[in-house]
Structures are given as structure tokens and as C-alpha cells.
Amino acid sequence: MGIMFRGVNPINLDGKGRLAIPARYRESISDHCDGRMVATIDTESKCLLLYPQPEWDEIQAKIEALPSFNPAARRIQRLLIGHATDLDMDAAGRLLMPAPLREYAGLDKKIVLLGQGRKFEIWSEELWNMTRDEYLQDVEAGMTIPEDMQTLSL
């Protein structure tokens, strides 16, 4: 089954740009991938994607297999693989986020670590709150729910 992340986790980046992984995830990350993670940009939103190394390796293989002569595929390869950065969780459970990635996502002090199953998203707290509120307004306004989800009983 592998690893599973869920939940919204408000976190503060320290002065060096490090984020402390919440304690409840640390052991499973250590056991699963020895603390080795990969961060890259999300091409759809101004946030970062954070994967355990084994999950990223699978995704990178799929991205590399896309036809490089296709301009859209080439763009995805350049953005996702080009920004992919290896991160090692230290003994205190922290990851040092590189400046280019922090700048892309507008990460300052207050951030949100959002569990998304096999990965995390990392958002600036302000941008996440705005985005979440937009999503909720879309639902209230009667946004169409994908057909696959209409059969789910939540």
C-alpha cells in the first residue's frame, strides 16, 4: 500500500527556510524512504508538491516516457523534472526548502502542508485560505461534481 498523507497542517518556516514535518508523519516517512523526499512545483497552482523518493521515482519515469516531441509533454518534463529537488529530512524532522521553490509558491513564514494521499502540497497559508474559500464558493454555486464522485457516499 505504501504511504498515505492526509490532513491540513499549518506550519511556520524557520529563518533558514526549513519546515518541520509534523510528528505524526515523521516515523512513516523515515520507515518508508529513510527521510528522502523530493519537492517540485505544481504546474496548475502556485504551490509545491512534496513526494517520498519512491513515489517521485515512479512519477518521474512516467514523465520521462512522455513523447519529448510533443510541446505540452516537453513543457511538463522541463517544469516538473527541472524543478525537482532532493530533500533529506534531518534528525529534527525538518526539510530545507530551496529559495527558488519558496519563491515560486510565495512561501514566507506561515505555510500549510496539505496531505494528498501519496504526496503533500505546500502552500503559503494566505494563498491556501483564498484558494480553499474559492473552492467552497464554487461548490455552493452549484459547480458540477465529476460523475465518478456522484456515486461516492461520503
PDB file of N, CA and C in Angstrom, residues 24-110:
ATOM      1  N   ARG A  24       3.433  13.369  13.532  1.00  0.00           N
ATOM      2  CA  ARG A  24       2.652  12.172  13.198  1.00  0.00           C
ATOM      3  C   ARG A  24       3.045  11.535  11.863  1.00  0.00           C
ATOM      4  N   TYR A  25       3.764  12.292  10.997  1.00  0.00           N
ATOM      5  CA  TYR A  25       4.196  11.734   9.708  1.00  0.00           C
ATOM      6  C   TYR A  25       5.652  11.260   9.732  1.00  0.00           C
ATOM      7  N   ARG A  26       6.414  11.714  10.702  1.00  0.00           N
ATOM      8  CA  ARG A  26       7.877  11.512  10.633  1.00  0.00           C
ATOM      9  C   ARG A  26       8.285  10.052  10.610  1.00  0.00           C
ATOM     10  N   GLU A  27       7.682   9.259  11.482  1.00  0.00           N
ATOM     11  CA  GLU A  27       8.099   7.853  11.571  1.00  0.00           C
ATOM     12  C   GLU A  27       7.806   7.122  10.268  1.00  0.00           C
ATOM     13  N   SER A  28       6.607   7.349   9.704  1.00  0.00           N
ATOM     14  CA  SER A  28       6.275   6.638   8.462  1.00  0.00           C
ATOM     15  C   SER A  28       7.183   7.094   7.312  1.00  0.00           C
ATOM     16  N   ILE A  29       7.558   8.376   7.307  1.00  0.00           N
ATOM     17  CA  ILE A  29       8.485   8.853   6.263  1.00  0.00           C
ATOM     18  C   ILE A  29       9.857   8.219   6.462  1.00  0.00           C
ATOM     19  N   SER A  30      10.322   8.142   7.713  1.00  0.00           N
ATOM     20  CA  SER A  30      11.621   7.508   7.992  1.00  0.00           C
ATOM     21  C   SER A  30      11.604   6.045   7.577  1.00  0.00           C
ATOM     22  N   ASP A  31      10.529   5.347   7.943  1.00  0.00           N
ATOM     23  CA  ASP A  31      10.431   3.912   7.626  1.00  0.00           C
ATOM     24  C   ASP A  31      10.309   3.687   6.119  1.00  0.00           C
ATOM     25  N   HIS A  32       9.524   4.526   5.459  1.00  0.00           N
ATOM     26  CA  HIS A  32       9.196   4.312   4.045  1.00  0.00           C
ATOM     27  C   HIS A  32      10.345   4.663   3.109  1.00  0.00           C
ATOM     28  N   CYS A  33      11.030   5.776   3.394  1.00  0.00           N
ATOM     29  CA  CYS A  33      12.038   6.241   2.420  1.00  0.00           C
ATOM     30  C   CYS A  33      13.269   6.827   3.102  1.00  0.00           C
ATOM     31  N   ASP A  34      13.466   6.471   4.374  1.00  0.00           N
ATOM     32  CA  ASP A  34      14.640   6.927   5.109  1.00  0.00           C
ATOM     33  C   ASP A  34      14.753   8.456   5.116  1.00  0.00           C
ATOM     34  N   GLY A  35      13.586   9.128   5.094  1.00  0.00           N
ATOM     35  CA  GLY A  35      13.574  10.590   5.152  1.00  0.00           C
ATOM     36  C   GLY A  35      13.916  11.283   3.845  1.00  0.00           C
ATOM     37  N   ARG A  36      14.054  10.513   2.767  1.00  0.00           N
ATOM     38  CA  ARG A  36      14.394  11.117   1.469  1.00  0.00           C
ATOM     39  C   ARG A  36      13.122  11.534   0.747  1.00  0.00           C
ATOM     40  N   MET A  37      13.017  12.829   0.457  1.00  0.00           N
ATOM     41  CA  MET A  37      11.826  13.393  -0.182  1.00  0.00           C
ATOM     42  C   MET A  37      12.260  14.166  -1.436  1.00  0.00           C
ATOM     43  N   VAL A  38      11.296  14.444  -2.296  1.00  0.00           N
ATOM     44  CA  VAL A  38      11.542  15.257  -3.499  1.00  0.00           C
ATOM     45  C   VAL A  38      10.454  16.311  -3.578  1.00  0.00           C
ATOM     46  N   ALA A  39      10.860  17.566  -3.755  1.00  0.00           N
ATOM     47  CA  ALA A  39       9.910  18.667  -3.924  1.00  0.00           C
ATOM     48  C   ALA A  39      10.022  19.197  -5.342  1.00  0.00           C
ATOM     49  N   THR A  40       8.883  19.585  -5.911  1.00  0.00           N
ATOM     50  CA  THR A  40       8.864  20.240  -7.213  1.00  0.00           C
ATOM     51  C   THR A  40       7.686  21.201  -7.240  1.00  0.00           C
ATOM     52  N   ILE A  41       7.549  21.919  -8.353  1.00  0.00           N
ATOM     53  CA  ILE A  41       6.449  22.879  -8.451  1.00  0.00           C
ATOM     54  C   ILE A  41       5.197  22.186  -8.972  1.00  0.00           C
ATOM     55  N   ASP A  42       4.043  22.731  -8.611  1.00  0.00           N
ATOM     56  CA  ASP A  42       2.781  22.318  -9.209  1.00  0.00           C
ATOM     57  C   ASP A  42       2.571  23.235 -10.410  1.00  0.00           C
ATOM     58  N   THR A  43       2.333  22.661 -11.573  1.00  0.00           N
ATOM     59  CA  THR A  43       2.195  23.494 -12.777  1.00  0.00           C
ATOM     60  C   THR A  43       0.814  24.119 -12.896  1.00  0.00           C
ATOM     61  N   GLU A  44      -0.154  23.688 -12.065  1.00  0.00           N
ATOM     62  CA  GLU A  44      -1.514  24.229 -12.134  1.00  0.00           C
ATOM     63  C   GLU A  44      -1.757  25.328 -11.105  1.00  0.00           C
ATOM     64  N   SER A  45      -1.084  25.261  -9.966  1.00  0.00           N
ATOM     65  CA  SER A  45      -1.306  26.206  -8.866  1.00  0.00           C
ATOM     66  C   SER A  45       0.034  26.666  -8.319  1.00  0.00           C
ATOM     67  N   LYS A  46       0.035  27.805  -7.650  1.00  0.00           N
ATOM     68  CA  LYS A  46       1.271  28.324  -7.054  1.00  0.00           C
ATOM     69  C   LYS A  46       1.536  27.626  -5.727  1.00  0.00           C
ATOM     70  N   CYS A  47       1.798  26.334  -5.818  1.00  0.00           N
ATOM     71  CA  CYS A  47       2.155  25.581  -4.626  1.00  0.00           C
ATOM     72  C   CYS A  47       3.236  24.584  -5.022  1.00  0.00           C
ATOM     73  N   LEU A  48       3.768  23.889  -4.027  1.00  0.00           N
ATOM     74  CA  LEU A  48       4.796  22.880  -4.275  1.00  0.00           C
ATOM     75  C   LEU A  48       4.214  21.495  -4.020  1.00  0.00           C
ATOM     76  N   LEU A  49       4.807  20.502  -4.644  1.00  0.00           N
ATOM     77  CA  LEU A  49       4.456  19.110  -4.425  1.00  0.00           C
ATOM     78  C   LEU A  49       5.632  18.446  -3.718  1.00  0.00           C
ATOM     79  N   LEU A  50       5.343  17.670  -2.691  1.00  0.00           N
ATOM     80  CA  LEU A  50       6.385  17.020  -1.902  1.00  0.00           C
ATOM     81  C   LEU A  50       6.088  15.524  -1.855  1.00  0.00           C
ATOM     82  N   TYR A  51       6.998  14.735  -2.438  1.00  0.00           N
ATOM     83  CA  TYR A  51       6.820  13.290  -2.549  1.00  0.00           C
ATOM     84  C   TYR A  51       7.901  12.552  -1.775  1.00  0.00           C
ATOM     85  N   PRO A  52       7.561  11.394  -1.190  1.00  0.00           N
ATOM     86  CA  PRO A  52       8.623  10.477  -0.773  1.00  0.00           C
ATOM     87  C   PRO A  52       9.389  10.038  -2.031  1.00  0.00           C
ATOM     88  N   GLN A  53      10.677   9.808  -1.904  1.00  0.00           N
ATOM     89  CA  GLN A  53      11.515   9.467  -3.060  1.00  0.00           C
ATOM     90  C   GLN A  53      10.944   8.334  -3.922  1.00  0.00           C
ATOM     91  N   PRO A  54      10.483   7.200  -3.336  1.00  0.00           N
ATOM     92  CA  PRO A  54       9.994   6.109  -4.200  1.00  0.00           C
ATOM     93  C   PRO A  54       8.787   6.526  -5.049  1.00  0.00           C
ATOM     94  N   GLU A  55       7.876   7.323  -4.481  1.00  0.00           N
ATOM     95  CA  GLU A  55       6.705   7.785  -5.244  1.00  0.00           C
ATOM     96  C   GLU A  55       7.148   8.716  -6.371  1.00  0.00           C
ATOM     97  N   TRP A  56       8.099   9.599  -6.065  1.00  0.00           N
ATOM     98  CA  TRP A  56       8.591  10.517  -7.105  1.00  0.00           C
ATOM     99  C   TRP A  56       9.259   9.734  -8.233  1.00  0.00           C
ATOM    100  N   ASP A  57      10.044   8.729  -7.894  1.00  0.00           N
ATOM    101  CA  ASP A  57      10.751   7.959  -8.927  1.00  0.00           C
ATOM    102  C   ASP A  57       9.764   7.362  -9.929  1.00  0.00           C
ATOM    103  N   GLU A  58       8.626   6.860  -9.429  1.00  0.00           N
ATOM    104  CA  GLU A  58       7.585   6.317 -10.321  1.00  0.00           C
ATOM    105  C   GLU A  58       7.035   7.402 -11.245  1.00  0.00           C
ATOM    106  N   ILE A  59       6.762   8.565 -10.660  1.00  0.00           N
ATOM    107  CA  ILE A  59       6.185   9.667 -11.439  1.00  0.00           C
ATOM    108  C   ILE A  59       7.187  10.180 -12.468  1.00  0.00           C
ATOM    109  N   GLN A  60       8.443  10.325 -12.045  1.00  0.00           N
ATOM    110  CA  GLN A  60       9.455  10.812 -12.988  1.00  0.00           C
ATOM    111  C   GLN A  60       9.598   9.856 -14.171  1.00  0.00           C
ATOM    112  N   ALA A  61       9.556   8.565 -13.910  1.00  0.00           N
ATOM    113  CA  ALA A  61       9.658   7.587 -15.006  1.00  0.00           C
ATOM    114  C   ALA A  61       8.504   7.780 -16.001  1.00  0.00           C
ATOM    115  N   LYS A  62       7.303   8.041 -15.483  1.00  0.00           N
ATOM    116  CA  LYS A  62       6.143   8.258 -16.363  1.00  0.00           C
ATOM    117  C   LYS A  62       6.304   9.556 -17.162  1.00  0.00           C
ATOM    118  N   ILE A  63       6.813  10.599 -16.500  1.00  0.00           N
ATOM    119  CA  ILE A  63       7.003  11.884 -17.193  1.00  0.00           C
ATOM    120  C   ILE A  63       8.066  11.742 -18.282  1.00  0.00           C
ATOM    121  N   GLU A  64       9.149  11.035 -17.956  1.00  0.00           N
ATOM    122  CA  GLU A  64      10.230  10.851 -18.938  1.00  0.00           C
ATOM    123  C   GLU A  64       9.760  10.033 -20.134  1.00  0.00           C
ATOM    124  N   ALA A  65       8.766   9.169 -19.919  1.00  0.00           N
ATOM    125  CA  ALA A  65       8.263   8.314 -21.003  1.00  0.00           C
ATOM    126  C   ALA A  65       7.347   9.074 -21.966  1.00  0.00           C
ATOM    127  N   LEU A  66       6.929  10.289 -21.594  1.00  0.00           N
ATOM    128  CA  LEU A  66       6.088  11.083 -22.500  1.00  0.00           C
ATOM    129  C   LEU A  66       6.895  11.447 -23.736  1.00  0.00           C
ATOM    130  N   PRO A  67       6.235  11.586 -24.898  1.00  0.00           N
ATOM    131  CA  PRO A  67       6.977  11.908 -26.126  1.00  0.00           C
ATOM    132  C   PRO A  67       7.540  13.332 -26.073  1.00  0.00           C
ATOM    133  N   SER A  68       8.868  13.444 -26.147  1.00  0.00           N
ATOM    134  CA  SER A  68       9.503  14.758 -25.984  1.00  0.00           C
ATOM    135  C   SER A  68       9.261  15.674 -27.193  1.00  0.00           C
ATOM    136  N   PHE A  69       8.770  15.101 -28.301  1.00  0.00           N
ATOM    137  CA  PHE A  69       8.456  15.951 -29.462  1.00  0.00           C
ATOM    138  C   PHE A  69       7.100  16.630 -29.314  1.00  0.00           C
ATOM    139  N   ASN A  70       6.318  16.219 -28.321  1.00  0.00           N
ATOM    140  CA  ASN A  70       5.032  16.860 -28.048  1.00  0.00           C
ATOM    141  C   ASN A  70       5.291  18.083 -27.162  1.00  0.00           C
ATOM    142  N   PRO A  71       4.953  19.311 -27.652  1.00  0.00           N
ATOM    143  CA  PRO A  71       5.295  20.524 -26.887  1.00  0.00           C
ATOM    144  C   PRO A  71       4.724  20.548 -25.473  1.00  0.00           C
ATOM    145  N   ALA A  72       3.499  20.051 -25.281  1.00  0.00           N
ATOM    146  CA  ALA A  72       2.900  20.061 -23.941  1.00  0.00           C
ATOM    147  C   ALA A  72       3.650  19.100 -23.017  1.00  0.00           C
ATOM    148  N   ALA A  73       4.003  17.936 -23.532  1.00  0.00           N
ATOM    149  CA  ALA A  73       4.754  16.961 -22.732  1.00  0.00           C
ATOM    150  C   ALA A  73       6.132  17.514 -22.384  1.00  0.00           C
ATOM    151  N   ARG A  74       6.763  18.157 -23.350  1.00  0.00           N
ATOM    152  CA  ARG A  74       8.096  18.728 -23.145  1.00  0.00           C
ATOM    153  C   ARG A  74       8.043  19.796 -22.047  1.00  0.00           C
ATOM    154  N   ARG A  75       6.981  20.592 -22.073  1.00  0.00           N
ATOM    155  CA  ARG A  75       6.818  21.649 -21.066  1.00  0.00           C
ATOM    156  C   ARG A  75       6.709  21.036 -19.665  1.00  0.00           C
ATOM    157  N   ILE A  76       5.890  19.984 -19.542  1.00  0.00           N
ATOM    158  CA  ILE A  76       5.730  19.297 -18.248  1.00  0.00           C
ATOM    159  C   ILE A  76       7.064  18.705 -17.794  1.00  0.00           C
ATOM    160  N   GLN A  77       7.800  18.071 -18.723  1.00  0.00           N
ATOM    161  CA  GLN A  77       9.097  17.490 -18.373  1.00  0.00           C
ATOM    162  C   GLN A  77      10.042  18.560 -17.836  1.00  0.00           C
ATOM    163  N   ARG A  78      10.110  19.676 -18.530  1.00  0.00           N
ATOM    164  CA  ARG A  78      11.024  20.745 -18.106  1.00  0.00           C
ATOM    165  C   ARG A  78      10.631  21.314 -16.750  1.00  0.00           C
ATOM    166  N   LEU A  79       9.336  21.551 -16.558  1.00  0.00           N
ATOM    167  CA  LEU A  79       8.886  22.189 -15.317  1.00  0.00           C
ATOM    168  C   LEU A  79       9.001  21.240 -14.127  1.00  0.00           C
ATOM    169  N   LEU A  80       8.442  20.034 -14.246  1.00  0.00           N
ATOM    170  CA  LEU A  80       8.400  19.135 -13.095  1.00  0.00           C
ATOM    171  C   LEU A  80       9.758  18.517 -12.789  1.00  0.00           C
ATOM    172  N   ILE A  81      10.422  17.960 -13.799  1.00  0.00           N
ATOM    173  CA  ILE A  81      11.723  17.332 -13.546  1.00  0.00           C
ATOM    174  C   ILE A  81      12.784  18.401 -13.323  1.00  0.00           C
ATOM    175  N   GLY A  82      12.679  19.490 -14.078  1.00  0.00           N
ATOM    176  CA  GLY A  82      13.662  20.571 -13.942  1.00  0.00           C
ATOM    177  C   GLY A  82      13.676  21.205 -12.565  1.00  0.00           C
ATOM    178  N   HIS A  83      12.512  21.278 -11.913  1.00  0.00           N
ATOM    179  CA  HIS A  83      12.436  21.880 -10.575  1.00  0.00           C
ATOM    180  C   HIS A  83      12.556  20.849  -9.452  1.00  0.00           C
ATOM    181  N   ALA A  84      12.557  19.561  -9.800  1.00  0.00           N
ATOM    182  CA  ALA A  84      12.594  18.520  -8.762  1.00  0.00           C
ATOM    183  C   ALA A  84      13.893  18.628  -7.967  1.00  0.00           C
ATOM    184  N   THR A  85      13.759  18.665  -6.659  1.00  0.00           N
ATOM    185  CA  THR A  85      14.901  18.858  -5.759  1.00  0.00           C
ATOM    186  C   THR A  85      14.863  17.798  -4.671  1.00  0.00           C
ATOM    187  N   ASP A  86      15.983  17.120  -4.497  1.00  0.00           N
ATOM    188  CA  ASP A  86      16.091  16.110  -3.439  1.00  0.00           C
ATOM    189  C   ASP A  86      16.246  16.798  -2.088  1.00  0.00           C
ATOM    190  N   LEU A  87      15.452  16.346  -1.124  1.00  0.00           N
ATOM    191  CA  LEU A  87      15.492  16.897   0.231  1.00  0.00           C
ATOM    192  C   LEU A  87      15.643  15.747   1.213  1.00  0.00           C
ATOM    193  N   ASP A  88      16.461  15.945   2.227  1.00  0.00           N
ATOM    194  CA  ASP A  88      16.630  14.921   3.269  1.00  0.00           C
ATOM    195  C   ASP A  88      16.111  15.456   4.581  1.00  0.00           C
ATOM    196  N   MET A  89      15.203  14.704   5.195  1.00  0.00           N
ATOM    197  CA  MET A  89      14.688  15.088   6.496  1.00  0.00           C
ATOM    198  C   MET A  89      15.807  14.924   7.533  1.00  0.00           C
ATOM    199  N   ASP A  90      16.062  15.982   8.301  1.00  0.00           N
ATOM    200  CA  ASP A  90      17.134  15.905   9.297  1.00  0.00           C
ATOM    201  C   ASP A  90      16.634  15.219  10.575  1.00  0.00           C
ATOM    202  N   ALA A  91      17.516  15.099  11.558  1.00  0.00           N
ATOM    203  CA  ALA A  91      17.168  14.372  12.792  1.00  0.00           C
ATOM    204  C   ALA A  91      16.008  15.030  13.535  1.00  0.00           C
ATOM    205  N   ALA A  92      15.813  16.328  13.314  1.00  0.00           N
ATOM    206  CA  ALA A  92      14.711  17.054  13.961  1.00  0.00           C
ATOM    207  C   ALA A  92      13.432  17.028  13.115  1.00  0.00           C
ATOM    208  N   GLY A  93      13.443  16.267  12.012  1.00  0.00           N
ATOM    209  CA  GLY A  93      12.253  16.148  11.168  1.00  0.00           C
ATOM    210  C   GLY A  93      12.024  17.351  10.265  1.00  0.00           C
ATOM    211  N   ARG A  94      13.110  18.079   9.946  1.00  0.00           N
ATOM    212  CA  ARG A  94      12.969  19.284   9.118  1.00  0.00           C
ATOM    213  C   ARG A  94      13.470  19.040   7.703  1.00  0.00           C
ATOM    214  N   LEU A  95      12.864  19.787   6.765  1.00  0.00           N
ATOM    215  CA  LEU A  95      13.313  19.805   5.366  1.00  0.00           C
ATOM    216  C   LEU A  95      13.679  21.233   5.008  1.00  0.00           C
ATOM    217  N   LEU A  96      14.819  21.404   4.375  1.00  0.00           N
ATOM    218  CA  LEU A  96      15.249  22.733   3.927  1.00  0.00           C
ATOM    219  C   LEU A  96      14.690  22.960   2.526  1.00  0.00           C
ATOM    220  N   MET A  97      13.782  23.944   2.414  1.00  0.00           N
ATOM    221  CA  MET A  97      13.167  24.235   1.121  1.00  0.00           C
ATOM    222  C   MET A  97      14.039  25.242   0.367  1.00  0.00           C
ATOM    223  N   PRO A  98      14.512  24.910  -0.827  1.00  0.00           N
ATOM    224  CA  PRO A  98      15.387  25.821  -1.572  1.00  0.00           C
ATOM    225  C   PRO A  98      14.660  27.117  -1.960  1.00  0.00           C
ATOM    226  N   ALA A  99      15.418  28.204  -2.008  1.00  0.00           N
ATOM    227  CA  ALA A  99      14.851  29.524  -2.301  1.00  0.00           C
ATOM    228  C   ALA A  99      14.030  29.561  -3.596  1.00  0.00           C
ATOM    229  N   PRO A 100      14.496  28.984  -4.717  1.00  0.00           N
ATOM    230  CA  PRO A 100      13.685  29.079  -5.953  1.00  0.00           C
ATOM    231  C   PRO A 100      12.294  28.458  -5.785  1.00  0.00           C
ATOM    232  N   LEU A 101      12.208  27.361  -5.043  1.00  0.00           N
ATOM    233  CA  LEU A 101      10.901  26.733  -4.822  1.00  0.00           C
ATOM    234  C   LEU A 101      10.048  27.590  -3.890  1.00  0.00           C
ATOM    235  N   ARG A 102      10.654  28.133  -2.835  1.00  0.00           N
ATOM    236  CA  ARG A 102       9.902  29.007  -1.915  1.00  0.00           C
ATOM    237  C   ARG A 102       9.367  30.228  -2.668  1.00  0.00           C
ATOM    238  N   GLU A 103      10.189  30.778  -3.556  1.00  0.00           N
ATOM    239  CA  GLU A 103       9.769  31.966  -4.316  1.00  0.00           C
ATOM    240  C   GLU A 103       8.612  31.631  -5.251  1.00  0.00           C
ATOM    241  N   TYR A 104       8.678  30.480  -5.922  1.00  0.00           N
ATOM    242  CA  TYR A 104       7.612  30.090  -6.856  1.00  0.00           C
ATOM    243  C   TYR A 104       6.261  30.059  -6.151  1.00  0.00           C
ATOM    244  N   ALA A 105       6.244  29.477  -4.949  1.00  0.00           N
ATOM    245  CA  ALA A 105       4.979  29.279  -4.228  1.00  0.00           C
ATOM    246  C   ALA A 105       4.666  30.442  -3.282  1.00  0.00           C
ATOM    247  N   GLY A 106       5.516  31.482  -3.269  1.00  0.00           N
ATOM    248  CA  GLY A 106       5.270  32.627  -2.393  1.00  0.00           C
ATOM    249  C   GLY A 106       5.301  32.254  -0.921  1.00  0.00           C
ATOM    250  N   LEU A 107       6.180  31.312  -0.568  1.00  0.00           N
ATOM    251  CA  LEU A 107       6.242  30.857   0.822  1.00  0.00           C
ATOM    252  C   LEU A 107       7.022  31.853   1.663  1.00  0.00           C
ATOM    253  N   ASP A 108       6.384  32.298   2.728  1.00  0.00           N
ATOM    254  CA  ASP A 108       7.044  33.214   3.651  1.00  0.00           C
ATOM    255  C   ASP A 108       7.171  32.473   4.979  1.00  0.00           C
ATOM    256  N   LYS A 109       6.574  32.997   6.022  1.00  0.00           N
ATOM    257  CA  LYS A 109       6.699  32.315   7.315  1.00  0.00           C
ATOM    258  C   LYS A 109       5.593  31.279   7.513  1.00  0.00           C
ATOM    259  N   LYS A 110       4.347  31.685   7.292  1.00  0.00           N
ATOM    260  CA  LYS A 110       3.213  30.798   7.564  1.00  0.00           C
ATOM    261  C   LYS A 110       2.861  30.003   6.313  1.00  0.00           C
TER     262      LYS A 110
END
